[in-house]
mmCIF file of C-alpha atoms in Angstrom:
data_model
loop_
_atom_site.group_PDB
_atom_site.id
_atom_site.type_symbol
_atom_site.label_atom_id
_atom_site.label_comp_id
_atom_site.label_asym_id
_atom_site.label_seq_id
_atom_site.Cartn_x
_atom_site.Cartn_y
_atom_site.Cartn_z
ATOM 1 C CA MET A 1 4.309 6.304 -19.006
ATOM 2 C CA LYS A 2 1.908 3.761 -20.578
ATOM 3 C CA ARG A 3 3.436 0.407 -19.635
ATOM 4 C CA ILE A 4 3.008 -0.266 -15.940
ATOM 5 C CA GLY A 5 4.285 -3.126 -13.799
ATOM 6 C CA VAL A 6 3.018 -4.139 -10.367
ATOM 7 C CA VAL A 7 4.614 -6.758 -8.091
ATOM 8 C CA GLY A 8 2.054 -8.380 -5.810
ATOM 9 C CA CYS A 9 -1.667 -8.912 -6.467
ATOM 10 C CA GLY A 10 -2.936 -8.806 -2.936
ATOM 11 C CA LEU A 11 -5.307 -6.125 -1.724
ATOM 12 C CA MET A 12 -3.004 -3.178 -2.510
ATOM 13 C CA GLY A 13 -1.345 -4.582 -5.603
ATOM 14 C CA ALA A 14 -4.681 -5.501 -7.177
ATOM 15 C CA GLY A 15 -6.058 -2.052 -6.383
ATOM 16 C CA ILE A 16 -3.046 -0.320 -8.016
ATOM 17 C CA ALA A 17 -3.351 -2.540 -11.114
ATOM 18 C CA GLU A 18 -7.073 -1.804 -11.271
ATOM 19 C CA VAL A 19 -6.711 2.001 -11.199
ATOM 20 C CA CYS A 20 -3.970 1.814 -13.856
ATOM 21 C CA ALA A 21 -6.144 -0.358 -16.130
ATOM 22 C CA ARG A 22 -9.177 1.886 -15.594
ATOM 23 C CA ALA A 23 -6.970 4.796 -16.732
ATOM 24 C CA GLY A 24 -6.309 2.958 -20.003
ATOM 25 C CA LEU A 25 -2.759 1.814 -19.234
ATOM 26 C CA ASP A 26 -1.183 -1.538 -20.115
ATOM 27 C CA VAL A 27 -0.529 -3.428 -16.868
ATOM 28 C CA VAL A 28 1.503 -6.500 -16.028
ATOM 29 C CA VAL A 29 1.194 -7.856 -12.502
ATOM 30 C CA ALA A 30 3.793 -10.322 -11.210
ATOM 31 C CA GLU A 31 2.964 -12.777 -8.461
ATOM 32 C CA SER A 32 5.109 -15.398 -6.756
ATOM 33 C CA HIS A 33 3.341 -18.667 -7.808
ATOM 34 C CA PRO A 34 0.362 -19.921 -9.886
ATOM 35 C CA ALA A 35 -2.057 -20.073 -6.974
ATOM 36 C CA ALA A 36 -1.429 -16.410 -6.230
ATOM 37 C CA VAL A 37 -1.907 -15.615 -9.878
ATOM 38 C CA GLU A 38 -5.372 -17.208 -9.793
ATOM 39 C CA SER A 39 -6.455 -15.587 -6.488
ATOM 40 C CA GLY A 40 -5.128 -12.189 -7.657
ATOM 41 C CA SER A 41 -6.920 -12.488 -10.989
ATOM 42 C CA GLU A 42 -10.184 -13.348 -9.201
ATOM 43 C CA ARG A 43 -9.736 -10.334 -6.887
ATOM 44 C CA LEU A 44 -9.391 -8.127 -9.939
ATOM 45 C CA ARG A 45 -12.441 -9.609 -11.692
ATOM 46 C CA THR A 46 -14.579 -9.218 -8.601
ATOM 47 C CA SER A 47 -13.550 -5.632 -7.946
ATOM 48 C CA LEU A 48 -14.002 -4.488 -11.540
ATOM 49 C CA ALA A 49 -17.396 -6.198 -11.779
ATOM 50 C CA ARG A 50 -18.426 -4.408 -8.594
ATOM 51 C CA ALA A 51 -17.242 -1.080 -10.018
ATOM 52 C CA GLN A 52 -19.320 -1.650 -13.173
ATOM 53 C CA ARG A 53 -22.440 -2.558 -11.173
ATOM 54 C CA LYS A 54 -22.114 0.703 -9.198
ATOM 55 C CA GLY A 55 -21.724 2.708 -12.400
ATOM 56 C CA ARG A 56 -18.096 3.732 -11.709
ATOM 57 C CA ILE A 57 -16.789 2.241 -14.942
ATOM 58 C CA PRO A 58 -18.602 1.435 -18.221
ATOM 59 C CA ASP A 59 -16.917 -1.895 -19.080
ATOM 60 C CA ALA A 60 -15.168 -4.164 -16.621
ATOM 61 C CA GLU A 61 -14.073 -6.573 -19.312
ATOM 62 C CA ALA A 62 -12.290 -3.838 -21.236
ATOM 63 C CA ALA A 63 -10.265 -2.971 -18.142
ATOM 64 C CA LEU A 64 -9.514 -6.622 -17.437
ATOM 65 C CA ARG A 65 -8.123 -7.023 -20.927
ATOM 66 C CA ARG A 66 -5.518 -4.379 -20.140
ATOM 67 C CA ILE A 67 -4.191 -6.445 -17.194
ATOM 68 C CA ARG A 68 -1.972 -9.546 -17.438
ATOM 69 C CA VAL A 69 -1.209 -11.468 -14.221
ATOM 70 C CA THR A 70 1.839 -13.743 -14.359
ATOM 71 C CA ASP A 71 4.136 -15.694 -12.088
ATOM 72 C CA ALA A 72 7.127 -14.851 -14.331
ATOM 73 C CA ILE A 73 8.712 -11.677 -13.021
ATOM 74 C CA ASP A 74 10.864 -11.362 -16.181
ATOM 75 C CA GLU A 75 7.683 -10.263 -18.023
ATOM 76 C CA LEU A 76 8.164 -6.860 -16.343
ATOM 77 C CA SER A 77 11.334 -6.198 -18.367
ATOM 78 C CA ASP A 78 9.719 -3.679 -20.768
ATOM 79 C CA ARG A 79 7.839 -1.712 -18.089
ATOM 80 C CA GLU A 80 8.389 2.038 -17.735
ATOM 81 C CA ILE A 81 7.514 2.018 -14.038
ATOM 82 C CA VAL A 82 7.202 -0.910 -11.662
ATOM 83 C CA ILE A 83 5.353 -0.467 -8.347
ATOM 84 C CA GLU A 84 6.221 -2.966 -5.611
ATOM 85 C CA ALA A 85 3.257 -3.907 -3.382
ATOM 86 C CA ILE A 86 4.482 -7.029 -1.546
ATOM 87 C CA VAL A 87 4.523 -7.847 2.211
ATOM 88 C CA GLU A 88 5.757 -5.039 4.477
ATOM 89 C CA ASP A 89 9.113 -6.696 5.179
ATOM 90 C CA GLU A 90 12.331 -4.785 4.580
ATOM 91 C CA ASN A 91 14.503 -7.779 3.681
ATOM 92 C CA GLU A 92 11.983 -9.084 1.133
ATOM 93 C CA LYS A 93 11.596 -5.653 -0.454
ATOM 94 C CA VAL A 94 15.321 -5.136 -0.672
ATOM 95 C CA ALA A 95 15.744 -8.516 -2.401
ATOM 96 C CA LEU A 96 12.971 -7.651 -4.826
ATOM 97 C CA PHE A 97 14.504 -4.262 -5.702
ATOM 98 C CA ARG A 98 17.821 -5.948 -6.516
ATOM 99 C CA GLN A 99 15.985 -8.335 -8.775
ATOM 100 C CA LEU A 100 13.960 -5.607 -10.525
ATOM 101 C CA ASP A 101 17.124 -3.590 -11.084
ATOM 102 C CA LYS A 102 18.540 -6.478 -13.129
ATOM 103 C CA ILE A 103 15.310 -7.203 -14.970
ATOM 104 C CA LEU A 104 14.190 -3.763 -16.219
ATOM 105 C CA ALA A 105 15.533 -3.094 -19.642
ATOM 106 C CA LEU A 106 14.749 0.611 -20.083
ATOM 107 C CA PRO A 107 17.598 2.750 -18.652
ATOM 108 C CA ASP A 108 15.102 5.368 -17.339
ATOM 109 C CA ALA A 109 12.600 2.883 -15.835
ATOM 110 C CA ILE A 110 11.359 3.919 -12.411
ATOM 111 C CA ILE A 111 11.185 1.436 -9.505
ATOM 112 C CA ALA A 112 8.634 2.508 -6.951
ATOM 113 C CA SER A 113 7.548 1.104 -3.608
ATOM 114 C CA ASN A 114 4.093 1.192 -2.040
ATOM 115 C CA THR A 115 5.666 0.744 1.372
ATOM 116 C CA SER A 116 3.841 2.337 4.316
ATOM 117 C CA ALA A 117 6.924 3.005 6.429
ATOM 118 C CA ILE A 118 10.222 1.486 5.224
ATOM 119 C CA PRO A 119 12.845 4.117 4.343
ATOM 120 C CA ILE A 120 13.065 4.532 0.575
ATOM 121 C CA VAL A 121 16.789 5.116 0.631
ATOM 122 C CA LYS A 122 17.322 1.577 1.931
ATOM 123 C CA LEU A 123 15.494 0.183 -1.128
ATOM 124 C CA ALA A 124 17.209 2.601 -3.505
ATOM 125 C CA SER A 125 20.657 1.628 -2.220
ATOM 126 C CA ALA A 126 19.955 -1.992 -3.222
ATOM 127 C CA THR A 127 19.927 -0.923 -6.926
ATOM 128 C CA THR A 128 22.359 0.538 -9.465
ATOM 129 C CA ARG A 129 19.799 3.252 -10.271
ATOM 130 C CA PRO A 130 19.023 4.889 -6.896
ATOM 131 C CA GLU A 131 18.155 8.148 -8.645
ATOM 132 C CA GLN A 132 15.163 6.368 -10.239
ATOM 133 C CA VAL A 133 13.734 4.907 -7.031
ATOM 134 C CA LEU A 134 10.998 6.561 -4.896
ATOM 135 C CA GLY A 135 7.987 5.769 -2.792
ATOM 136 C CA VAL A 136 4.546 5.883 -4.428
ATOM 137 C CA HIS A 137 2.253 5.152 -1.518
ATOM 138 C CA PHE A 138 -1.431 4.472 -2.303
ATOM 139 C CA PHE A 139 -4.182 4.141 0.266
ATOM 140 C CA ASN A 140 -6.698 1.340 0.748
ATOM 141 C CA PRO A 141 -9.137 0.955 -0.985
ATOM 142 C CA VAL A 142 -6.986 2.167 -3.901
ATOM 143 C CA PRO A 143 -9.828 2.558 -6.440
ATOM 144 C CA VAL A 144 -11.721 4.827 -3.968
ATOM 145 C CA LEU A 145 -9.207 6.927 -2.056
ATOM 146 C CA PRO A 146 -7.618 9.746 -4.124
ATOM 147 C CA LEU A 147 -4.443 10.342 -2.082
ATOM 148 C CA VAL A 148 -0.953 9.119 -3.061
ATOM 149 C CA GLU A 149 2.156 10.009 -1.122
ATOM 150 C CA LEU A 150 5.222 10.582 -3.254
ATOM 151 C CA VAL A 151 8.434 9.913 -1.280
ATOM 152 C CA PRO A 152 11.781 10.736 -2.886
ATOM 153 C CA SER A 153 14.857 9.688 -1.004
ATOM 154 C CA LEU A 154 18.052 11.714 -0.673
ATOM 155 C CA LEU A 155 19.209 9.916 -3.846
ATOM 156 C CA THR A 156 16.108 10.370 -5.996
ATOM 157 C CA ALA A 157 16.530 12.637 -9.065
ATOM 158 C CA GLY A 158 14.174 15.578 -9.397
ATOM 159 C CA GLU A 159 13.199 14.286 -12.877
ATOM 160 C CA THR A 160 12.038 11.002 -11.345
ATOM 161 C CA THR A 161 9.855 12.807 -8.850
ATOM 162 C CA SER A 162 8.381 14.996 -11.624
ATOM 163 C CA ARG A 163 7.589 11.944 -13.824
ATOM 164 C CA ALA A 164 5.936 10.139 -10.911
ATOM 165 C CA HIS A 165 3.885 13.230 -10.067
ATOM 166 C CA GLU A 166 2.652 13.462 -13.654
ATOM 167 C CA PHE A 167 1.862 9.718 -13.656
ATOM 168 C CA VAL A 168 -0.151 9.937 -10.430
ATOM 169 C CA ARG A 169 -2.031 13.198 -11.207
ATOM 170 C CA GLY A 170 -2.163 13.170 -14.993
ATOM 171 C CA ALA A 171 -2.571 9.503 -15.837
ATOM 172 C CA LEU A 172 -4.380 8.185 -12.758
ATOM 173 C CA GLY A 173 -6.248 11.315 -11.658
ATOM 174 C CA LYS A 174 -5.071 10.938 -8.044
ATOM 175 C CA ARG A 175 -4.033 13.605 -5.577
ATOM 176 C CA PRO A 176 -0.254 13.450 -4.912
ATOM 177 C CA ILE A 177 1.405 14.989 -1.880
ATOM 178 C CA LEU A 178 5.170 15.188 -1.435
ATOM 179 C CA CYS A 179 6.753 13.673 1.705
ATOM 180 C CA LYS A 180 10.219 13.483 3.244
ATOM 181 C CA ASP A 181 11.772 10.010 3.409
ATOM 182 C CA ARG A 182 11.143 9.325 7.061
ATOM 183 C CA ALA A 183 9.257 6.431 8.599
ATOM 184 C CA GLY A 184 5.470 6.844 8.360
ATOM 185 C CA PHE A 185 5.640 9.669 5.819
ATOM 186 C CA VAL A 186 2.789 12.168 6.422
ATOM 187 C CA VAL A 187 -0.416 10.180 6.890
ATOM 188 C CA ASN A 188 0.844 7.257 8.980
ATOM 189 C CA SER A 189 2.910 9.510 11.227
ATOM 190 C CA LEU A 190 -0.378 11.095 12.227
ATOM 191 C CA LEU A 191 -2.696 8.134 11.959
ATOM 192 C CA ILE A 192 -0.824 5.338 13.706
ATOM 193 C CA PRO A 193 -0.411 7.037 17.127
ATOM 194 C CA PHE A 194 -4.150 7.795 16.955
ATOM 195 C CA ILE A 195 -5.017 4.112 16.338
ATOM 196 C CA LEU A 196 -2.538 2.917 18.982
ATOM 197 C CA ALA A 197 -4.119 5.293 21.540
ATOM 198 C CA ALA A 198 -7.541 3.692 20.800
ATOM 199 C CA VAL A 199 -6.048 0.211 21.258
ATOM 200 C CA ARG A 200 -4.576 1.240 24.632
ATOM 201 C CA MET A 201 -7.915 2.714 25.663
ATOM 202 C CA LEU A 202 -9.645 -0.585 24.893
ATOM 203 C CA GLU A 203 -6.884 -2.629 26.518
ATOM 204 C CA SER A 204 -7.034 -0.690 29.748
ATOM 205 C CA GLY A 205 -10.840 -1.037 30.022
ATOM 206 C CA PHE A 206 -11.299 2.727 29.806
ATOM 207 C CA ALA A 207 -14.052 2.332 27.182
ATOM 208 C CA THR A 208 -15.615 -0.378 25.065
ATOM 209 C CA ARG A 209 -14.796 -1.003 21.410
ATOM 210 C CA ASP A 210 -18.151 0.318 20.244
ATOM 211 C CA ASP A 211 -17.995 3.424 22.415
ATOM 212 C CA ILE A 212 -14.496 4.290 21.294
ATOM 213 C CA ASP A 213 -15.456 4.050 17.621
ATOM 214 C CA SER A 214 -18.841 5.660 18.100
ATOM 215 C CA GLY A 215 -17.190 8.551 19.892
ATOM 216 C CA LEU A 216 -15.034 9.439 16.927
ATOM 217 C CA VAL A 217 -17.729 8.812 14.300
ATOM 218 C CA HIS A 218 -20.454 10.853 16.049
ATOM 219 C CA GLY A 219 -18.309 13.288 17.989
ATOM 220 C CA ALA A 220 -15.545 14.121 15.514
ATOM 221 C CA ALA A 221 -17.281 13.376 12.175
ATOM 222 C CA HIS A 222 -14.865 10.560 11.270
ATOM 223 C CA PRO A 223 -16.283 8.162 8.680
ATOM 224 C CA GLN A 224 -15.278 5.207 10.841
ATOM 225 C CA GLY A 225 -13.727 4.643 14.258
ATOM 226 C CA PRO A 226 -10.013 3.929 14.864
ATOM 227 C CA LEU A 227 -10.508 0.279 15.734
ATOM 228 C CA ALA A 228 -12.635 -0.392 12.601
ATOM 229 C CA LEU A 229 -9.980 1.492 10.644
ATOM 230 C CA ALA A 230 -7.225 -0.724 12.072
ATOM 231 C CA ASP A 231 -9.237 -3.743 10.891
ATOM 232 C CA LEU A 232 -9.428 -2.202 7.438
ATOM 233 C CA ILE A 233 -5.736 -1.463 7.270
ATOM 234 C CA GLY A 234 -4.905 -4.896 8.733
ATOM 235 C CA LEU A 235 -3.638 -5.332 12.244
ATOM 236 C CA ASP A 236 -0.377 -6.857 10.996
ATOM 237 C CA THR A 237 0.198 -3.811 8.730
ATOM 238 C CA THR A 238 -0.713 -1.458 11.575
ATOM 239 C CA LYS A 239 1.826 -3.169 13.833
ATOM 240 C CA ALA A 240 4.515 -3.187 11.107
ATOM 241 C CA ILE A 241 4.127 0.582 10.600
ATOM 242 C CA ALA A 242 4.173 1.196 14.345
ATOM 243 C CA ASP A 243 7.325 -0.891 14.716
ATOM 244 C CA SER A 244 8.989 1.049 11.917
ATOM 245 C CA LEU A 245 8.066 4.374 13.493
ATOM 246 C CA TYR A 246 9.277 3.231 16.907
ATOM 247 C CA GLU A 247 12.543 1.909 15.480
ATOM 248 C CA GLU A 248 13.281 5.298 13.873
ATOM 249 C CA PHE A 249 12.067 7.719 16.606
ATOM 250 C CA LYS A 250 11.984 5.696 19.854
ATOM 251 C CA GLU A 251 8.866 7.649 20.909
ATOM 252 C CA PRO A 252 6.562 5.738 23.332
ATOM 253 C CA LEU A 253 3.482 6.827 21.400
ATOM 254 C CA TYR A 254 4.693 4.634 18.467
ATOM 255 C CA ALA A 255 5.138 1.463 20.551
ATOM 256 C CA SER A 256 2.675 -1.310 19.720
ATOM 257 C CA PRO A 257 0.377 -2.057 22.700
ATOM 258 C CA PRO A 258 0.483 -5.682 23.968
ATOM 259 C CA LEU A 259 -3.109 -6.278 22.856
ATOM 260 C CA LEU A 260 -2.207 -5.432 19.230
ATOM 261 C CA VAL A 261 0.876 -7.689 19.424
ATOM 262 C CA ARG A 262 -1.134 -10.624 20.832
ATOM 263 C CA MET A 263 -3.878 -10.221 18.201
ATOM 264 C CA VAL A 264 -1.324 -10.341 15.368
ATOM 265 C CA ASP A 265 0.366 -13.335 16.961
ATOM 266 C CA ALA A 266 -3.071 -15.048 17.121
ATOM 267 C CA GLY A 267 -3.738 -14.363 13.422
ATOM 268 C CA LEU A 268 -6.562 -11.914 14.131
ATOM 269 C CA LEU A 269 -5.681 -9.470 11.362
ATOM 270 C CA GLY A 270 -8.952 -7.699 10.567
ATOM 271 C CA ARG A 271 -10.974 -7.633 7.381
ATOM 272 C CA LYS A 272 -8.324 -9.507 5.404
ATOM 273 C CA ASN A 273 -8.970 -12.749 7.230
ATOM 274 C CA GLY A 274 -12.405 -12.156 8.806
ATOM 275 C CA GLN A 275 -11.603 -11.354 12.436
ATOM 276 C CA GLY A 276 -9.986 -8.432 14.187
ATOM 277 C CA PHE A 277 -11.587 -6.029 16.620
ATOM 278 C CA TYR A 278 -14.758 -6.844 14.720
ATOM 279 C CA SER A 279 -15.919 -10.074 13.041
ATOM 280 C CA TYR A 280 -16.401 -10.114 9.243
ATOM 281 C CA ARG A 281 -17.240 -13.781 8.832
#
Protein backbone atom coordinates (compact mmCIF):
# COMPACT_ATOMS: atom_id res chain seq x y z
CA MET A 1 0.00 0.00 0.00
CA LYS A 2 1.52 3.29 -1.17
CA ARG A 3 -1.37 5.76 -0.97
CA ILE A 4 -2.28 6.45 2.64
CA GLY A 5 -5.11 8.54 4.07
CA VAL A 6 -5.35 9.92 7.60
CA VAL A 7 -8.39 11.65 9.09
CA GLY A 8 -7.43 14.14 11.78
CA CYS A 9 -4.21 16.11 12.08
CA GLY A 10 -4.04 16.48 15.84
CA LEU A 11 -1.26 14.94 17.88
CA MET A 12 -1.91 11.33 16.81
CA GLY A 13 -3.04 12.00 13.23
CA ALA A 14 -0.03 14.21 12.52
CA GLY A 15 2.28 11.58 14.00
CA ILE A 16 0.77 8.83 11.81
CA ALA A 17 1.04 11.04 8.72
CA GLU A 18 4.65 11.85 9.59
CA VAL A 19 5.80 8.23 9.94
CA CYS A 20 4.08 7.34 6.67
CA ALA A 21 5.77 10.23 4.85
CA ARG A 22 9.14 9.38 6.40
CA ALA A 23 8.65 5.86 4.99
CA GLY A 24 8.30 7.32 1.49
CA LEU A 25 4.53 6.92 1.18
CA ASP A 26 2.07 9.35 -0.40
CA VAL A 27 -0.14 10.80 2.36
CA VAL A 28 -3.36 12.80 2.30
CA VAL A 29 -4.60 14.12 5.65
CA ALA A 30 -8.21 15.29 5.95
CA GLU A 31 -9.21 17.84 8.57
CA SER A 32 -12.60 19.35 9.37
CA HIS A 33 -12.00 23.05 8.52
CA PRO A 34 -9.31 25.44 7.16
CA ALA A 35 -8.05 26.51 10.60
CA ALA A 36 -7.41 22.89 11.52
CA VAL A 37 -5.61 22.39 8.20
CA GLU A 38 -3.24 25.25 9.05
CA SER A 39 -2.59 24.13 12.64
CA GLY A 40 -2.09 20.53 11.52
CA SER A 41 0.32 21.58 8.77
CA GLU A 42 2.31 23.64 11.27
CA ARG A 43 2.44 20.67 13.66
CA LEU A 44 3.88 18.53 10.86
CA ARG A 45 6.44 21.17 9.84
CA THR A 46 7.60 21.60 13.44
CA SER A 47 7.91 17.88 14.14
CA LEU A 48 9.76 17.08 10.91
CA ALA A 49 12.15 20.01 11.39
CA ARG A 50 12.87 18.75 14.92
CA ALA A 51 13.53 15.24 13.56
CA GLN A 52 15.99 16.64 11.03
CA ARG A 53 17.81 18.69 13.69
CA LYS A 54 18.23 15.56 15.81
CA GLY A 55 19.56 13.61 12.83
CA ARG A 56 16.61 11.20 12.64
CA ILE A 57 15.78 12.09 9.04
CA PRO A 58 17.99 13.62 6.31
CA ASP A 59 15.47 15.98 4.69
CA ALA A 60 12.34 17.34 6.38
CA GLU A 61 11.21 19.17 3.25
CA ALA A 62 11.23 15.97 1.21
CA ALA A 63 8.94 14.31 3.76
CA LEU A 64 6.65 17.34 3.84
CA ARG A 65 6.26 17.20 0.07
CA ARG A 66 4.77 13.72 0.44
CA ILE A 67 1.96 15.03 2.69
CA ARG A 68 -1.09 16.99 1.58
CA VAL A 69 -3.41 18.38 4.27
CA THR A 70 -6.93 19.28 3.13
CA ASP A 71 -10.37 20.08 4.50
CA ALA A 72 -12.01 18.16 1.62
CA ILE A 73 -12.55 14.59 2.79
CA ASP A 74 -13.41 13.51 -0.78
CA GLU A 75 -9.69 13.79 -1.58
CA LEU A 76 -9.26 10.47 0.23
CA SER A 77 -11.20 8.63 -2.47
CA ASP A 78 -8.16 6.98 -4.11
CA ARG A 79 -6.47 5.88 -0.86
CA GLU A 80 -5.60 2.21 -0.30
CA ILE A 81 -5.88 2.53 3.47
CA VAL A 82 -7.41 5.32 5.57
CA ILE A 83 -6.56 5.58 9.25
CA GLU A 84 -9.03 7.49 11.41
CA ALA A 85 -7.47 9.55 14.23
CA ILE A 86 -10.26 11.86 15.39
CA VAL A 87 -11.65 12.54 18.87
CA GLU A 88 -12.31 9.44 21.02
CA ASP A 89 -16.09 9.58 20.64
CA GLU A 90 -18.00 6.55 19.41
CA ASN A 91 -20.81 8.45 17.67
CA GLU A 92 -18.39 10.68 15.76
CA LYS A 93 -16.27 7.72 14.69
CA VAL A 94 -19.29 5.73 13.53
CA ALA A 95 -20.49 8.69 11.45
CA LEU A 96 -17.02 9.07 9.91
CA PHE A 97 -16.80 5.37 9.02
CA ARG A 98 -20.14 5.60 7.21
CA GLN A 99 -18.79 8.56 5.27
CA LEU A 100 -15.49 6.89 4.41
CA ASP A 101 -17.33 3.78 3.24
CA LYS A 102 -19.11 5.89 0.60
CA ILE A 103 -16.04 7.90 -0.39
CA LEU A 104 -13.40 5.20 -0.92
CA ALA A 105 -13.35 4.10 -4.54
CA LEU A 106 -11.10 1.04 -4.34
CA PRO A 107 -13.12 -2.10 -3.55
CA ASP A 108 -10.32 -3.52 -1.36
CA ALA A 109 -9.50 -0.27 0.50
CA ILE A 110 -8.98 -0.75 4.23
CA ILE A 111 -10.62 1.53 6.80
CA ALA A 112 -8.67 1.53 10.05
CA SER A 113 -9.19 3.21 13.41
CA ASN A 114 -6.57 4.50 15.81
CA THR A 115 -9.09 4.23 18.66
CA SER A 116 -7.71 3.41 22.09
CA ALA A 117 -10.73 1.53 23.39
CA ILE A 118 -13.88 1.65 21.21
CA PRO A 119 -14.92 -1.81 19.93
CA ILE A 120 -13.87 -2.20 16.30
CA VAL A 121 -16.96 -4.25 15.44
CA LYS A 122 -19.16 -1.21 16.17
CA LEU A 123 -17.22 0.82 13.59
CA ALA A 124 -17.11 -2.05 11.09
CA SER A 125 -20.88 -2.53 11.32
CA ALA A 126 -21.40 1.07 10.16
CA THR A 127 -19.92 0.18 6.75
CA THR A 128 -20.77 -2.08 3.82
CA ARG A 129 -17.25 -3.57 3.98
CA PRO A 130 -16.87 -4.79 7.61
CA GLU A 131 -14.36 -7.41 6.48
CA GLN A 132 -11.98 -4.55 5.55
CA VAL A 133 -12.17 -2.70 8.87
CA LEU A 134 -9.76 -3.15 11.79
CA GLY A 135 -8.00 -1.24 14.52
CA VAL A 136 -4.47 0.04 13.87
CA HIS A 137 -3.57 1.62 17.21
CA PHE A 138 -0.38 3.69 17.34
CA PHE A 139 1.18 5.07 20.51
CA ASN A 140 2.18 8.63 21.38
CA PRO A 141 4.62 9.98 20.29
CA VAL A 142 4.04 8.07 17.05
CA PRO A 143 7.42 8.88 15.41
CA VAL A 144 9.26 7.53 18.49
CA LEU A 145 7.33 4.54 19.89
CA PRO A 146 7.59 1.39 17.76
CA LEU A 147 4.49 -0.48 18.94
CA VAL A 148 1.24 -0.74 16.94
CA GLU A 149 -1.72 -2.84 18.09
CA LEU A 150 -3.60 -4.57 15.26
CA VAL A 151 -7.19 -5.27 16.29
CA PRO A 152 -9.37 -7.32 13.92
CA SER A 153 -13.04 -7.63 14.82
CA LEU A 154 -15.13 -10.77 14.48
CA LEU A 155 -15.97 -9.54 10.97
CA THR A 156 -12.45 -8.68 9.76
CA ALA A 157 -11.08 -10.86 6.95
CA GLY A 158 -7.75 -12.61 7.50
CA GLU A 159 -6.42 -10.99 4.31
CA THR A 160 -7.14 -7.53 5.76
CA THR A 161 -5.19 -8.34 8.92
CA SER A 162 -2.29 -9.71 6.86
CA ARG A 163 -2.16 -6.59 4.67
CA ALA A 164 -2.25 -4.33 7.72
CA HIS A 165 0.52 -6.36 9.38
CA GLU A 166 2.72 -6.00 6.28
CA PHE A 167 1.97 -2.26 6.11
CA VAL A 168 2.92 -1.71 9.76
CA ARG A 169 6.02 -3.93 9.82
CA GLY A 170 7.20 -3.79 6.22
CA ALA A 171 6.38 -0.24 5.16
CA LEU A 172 6.60 1.64 8.47
CA GLY A 173 9.15 -0.50 10.32
CA LYS A 174 6.95 -0.65 13.43
CA ARG A 175 6.38 -3.59 15.79
CA PRO A 176 2.81 -4.95 15.42
CA ILE A 177 1.10 -7.07 18.05
CA LEU A 178 -2.26 -8.78 17.52
CA CYS A 179 -5.11 -8.06 19.97
CA LYS A 180 -8.64 -9.28 20.50
CA ASP A 181 -11.43 -6.76 19.89
CA ARG A 182 -12.17 -5.91 23.51
CA ALA A 183 -12.06 -2.53 25.19
CA GLY A 184 -8.53 -1.39 25.99
CA PHE A 185 -6.86 -4.02 23.79
CA VAL A 186 -3.55 -5.16 25.37
CA VAL A 187 -1.65 -2.08 26.48
CA ASN A 188 -4.46 0.08 27.88
CA SER A 189 -6.03 -2.87 29.68
CA LEU A 190 -2.79 -3.04 31.66
CA LEU A 191 -1.87 0.64 31.71
CA ILE A 192 -5.10 2.44 32.63
CA PRO A 193 -5.75 0.63 35.96
CA PHE A 194 -2.13 1.44 36.87
CA ILE A 195 -2.62 5.16 36.14
CA LEU A 196 -5.99 5.26 37.92
CA ALA A 197 -4.40 3.67 41.01
CA ALA A 198 -1.82 6.50 41.05
CA VAL A 199 -4.60 9.12 40.77
CA ARG A 200 -6.48 7.50 43.68
CA MET A 201 -3.26 7.48 45.72
CA LEU A 202 -2.79 11.21 45.10
CA GLU A 203 -6.47 11.95 45.72
CA SER A 204 -6.47 10.19 49.08
CA GLY A 205 -3.35 12.03 50.27
CA PHE A 206 -1.44 8.76 50.59
CA ALA A 207 1.58 10.25 48.75
CA THR A 208 2.49 13.41 46.86
CA ARG A 209 2.54 13.73 43.09
CA ASP A 210 6.33 13.87 42.98
CA ASP A 211 6.80 10.94 45.33
CA ILE A 212 4.37 8.75 43.39
CA ASP A 213 6.14 9.41 40.11
CA SER A 214 9.62 9.29 41.63
CA GLY A 215 8.82 5.94 43.22
CA LEU A 216 8.05 4.32 39.87
CA VAL A 217 10.94 6.00 38.03
CA HIS A 218 13.62 5.21 40.62
CA GLY A 219 12.14 2.08 42.16
CA ALA A 220 10.73 0.27 39.12
CA ALA A 221 12.91 1.66 36.29
CA HIS A 222 9.95 3.29 34.54
CA PRO A 223 10.99 6.10 32.15
CA GLN A 224 8.36 8.38 33.70
CA GLY A 225 5.83 8.22 36.50
CA PRO A 226 2.13 7.35 36.04
CA LEU A 227 0.88 10.91 36.63
CA ALA A 228 3.36 12.39 34.14
CA LEU A 229 2.33 9.65 31.72
CA ALA A 230 -1.35 10.55 32.15
CA ASP A 231 -0.45 14.14 31.25
CA LEU A 232 1.33 12.89 28.13
CA ILE A 233 -1.61 10.71 27.07
CA GLY A 234 -4.09 13.49 27.90
CA LEU A 235 -6.37 13.34 30.93
CA ASP A 236 -9.44 13.45 28.70
CA THR A 237 -8.15 10.49 26.69
CA THR A 238 -7.22 8.63 29.88
CA LYS A 239 -10.75 9.15 31.23
CA ALA A 240 -12.34 8.13 27.90
CA ILE A 241 -10.40 4.86 27.86
CA ALA A 242 -11.24 4.20 31.52
CA ASP A 243 -14.93 4.86 30.85
CA SER A 244 -14.88 2.46 27.89
CA LEU A 245 -13.20 -0.24 29.98
CA TYR A 246 -15.66 0.25 32.84
CA GLU A 247 -18.64 0.17 30.46
CA GLU A 248 -17.51 -3.19 29.10
CA PHE A 249 -16.30 -4.97 32.24
CA LYS A 250 -17.91 -3.12 35.20
CA GLU A 251 -14.72 -3.69 37.23
CA PRO A 252 -14.11 -1.05 39.97
CA LEU A 253 -10.43 -0.75 39.03
CA TYR A 254 -11.53 0.76 35.68
CA ALA A 255 -13.74 3.47 37.24
CA SER A 256 -12.43 7.03 36.84
CA PRO A 257 -11.54 8.59 40.24
CA PRO A 258 -13.41 11.82 41.06
CA LEU A 259 -10.16 13.82 40.87
CA LEU A 260 -9.62 12.76 37.25
CA VAL A 261 -13.24 13.58 36.37
CA ARG A 262 -13.00 17.05 37.95
CA MET A 263 -9.71 17.83 36.21
CA VAL A 264 -11.19 16.94 32.82
CA ASP A 265 -14.29 19.02 33.59
CA ALA A 266 -11.99 21.94 34.46
CA GLY A 267 -10.11 21.62 31.16
CA LEU A 268 -6.87 20.49 32.83
CA LEU A 269 -5.91 17.97 30.17
CA GLY A 270 -2.13 17.66 30.49
CA ARG A 271 0.57 18.47 27.97
CA LYS A 272 -1.91 19.14 25.16
CA ASN A 273 -3.13 22.36 26.77
CA GLY A 274 -0.35 23.16 29.22
CA GLN A 275 -1.75 22.05 32.59
CA GLY A 276 -2.51 18.70 34.14
CA PHE A 277 -0.88 17.10 37.14
CA TYR A 278 2.13 19.16 36.09
CA SER A 279 2.37 22.61 34.47
CA TYR A 280 3.83 22.86 30.93
CA ARG A 281 3.28 26.60 30.39
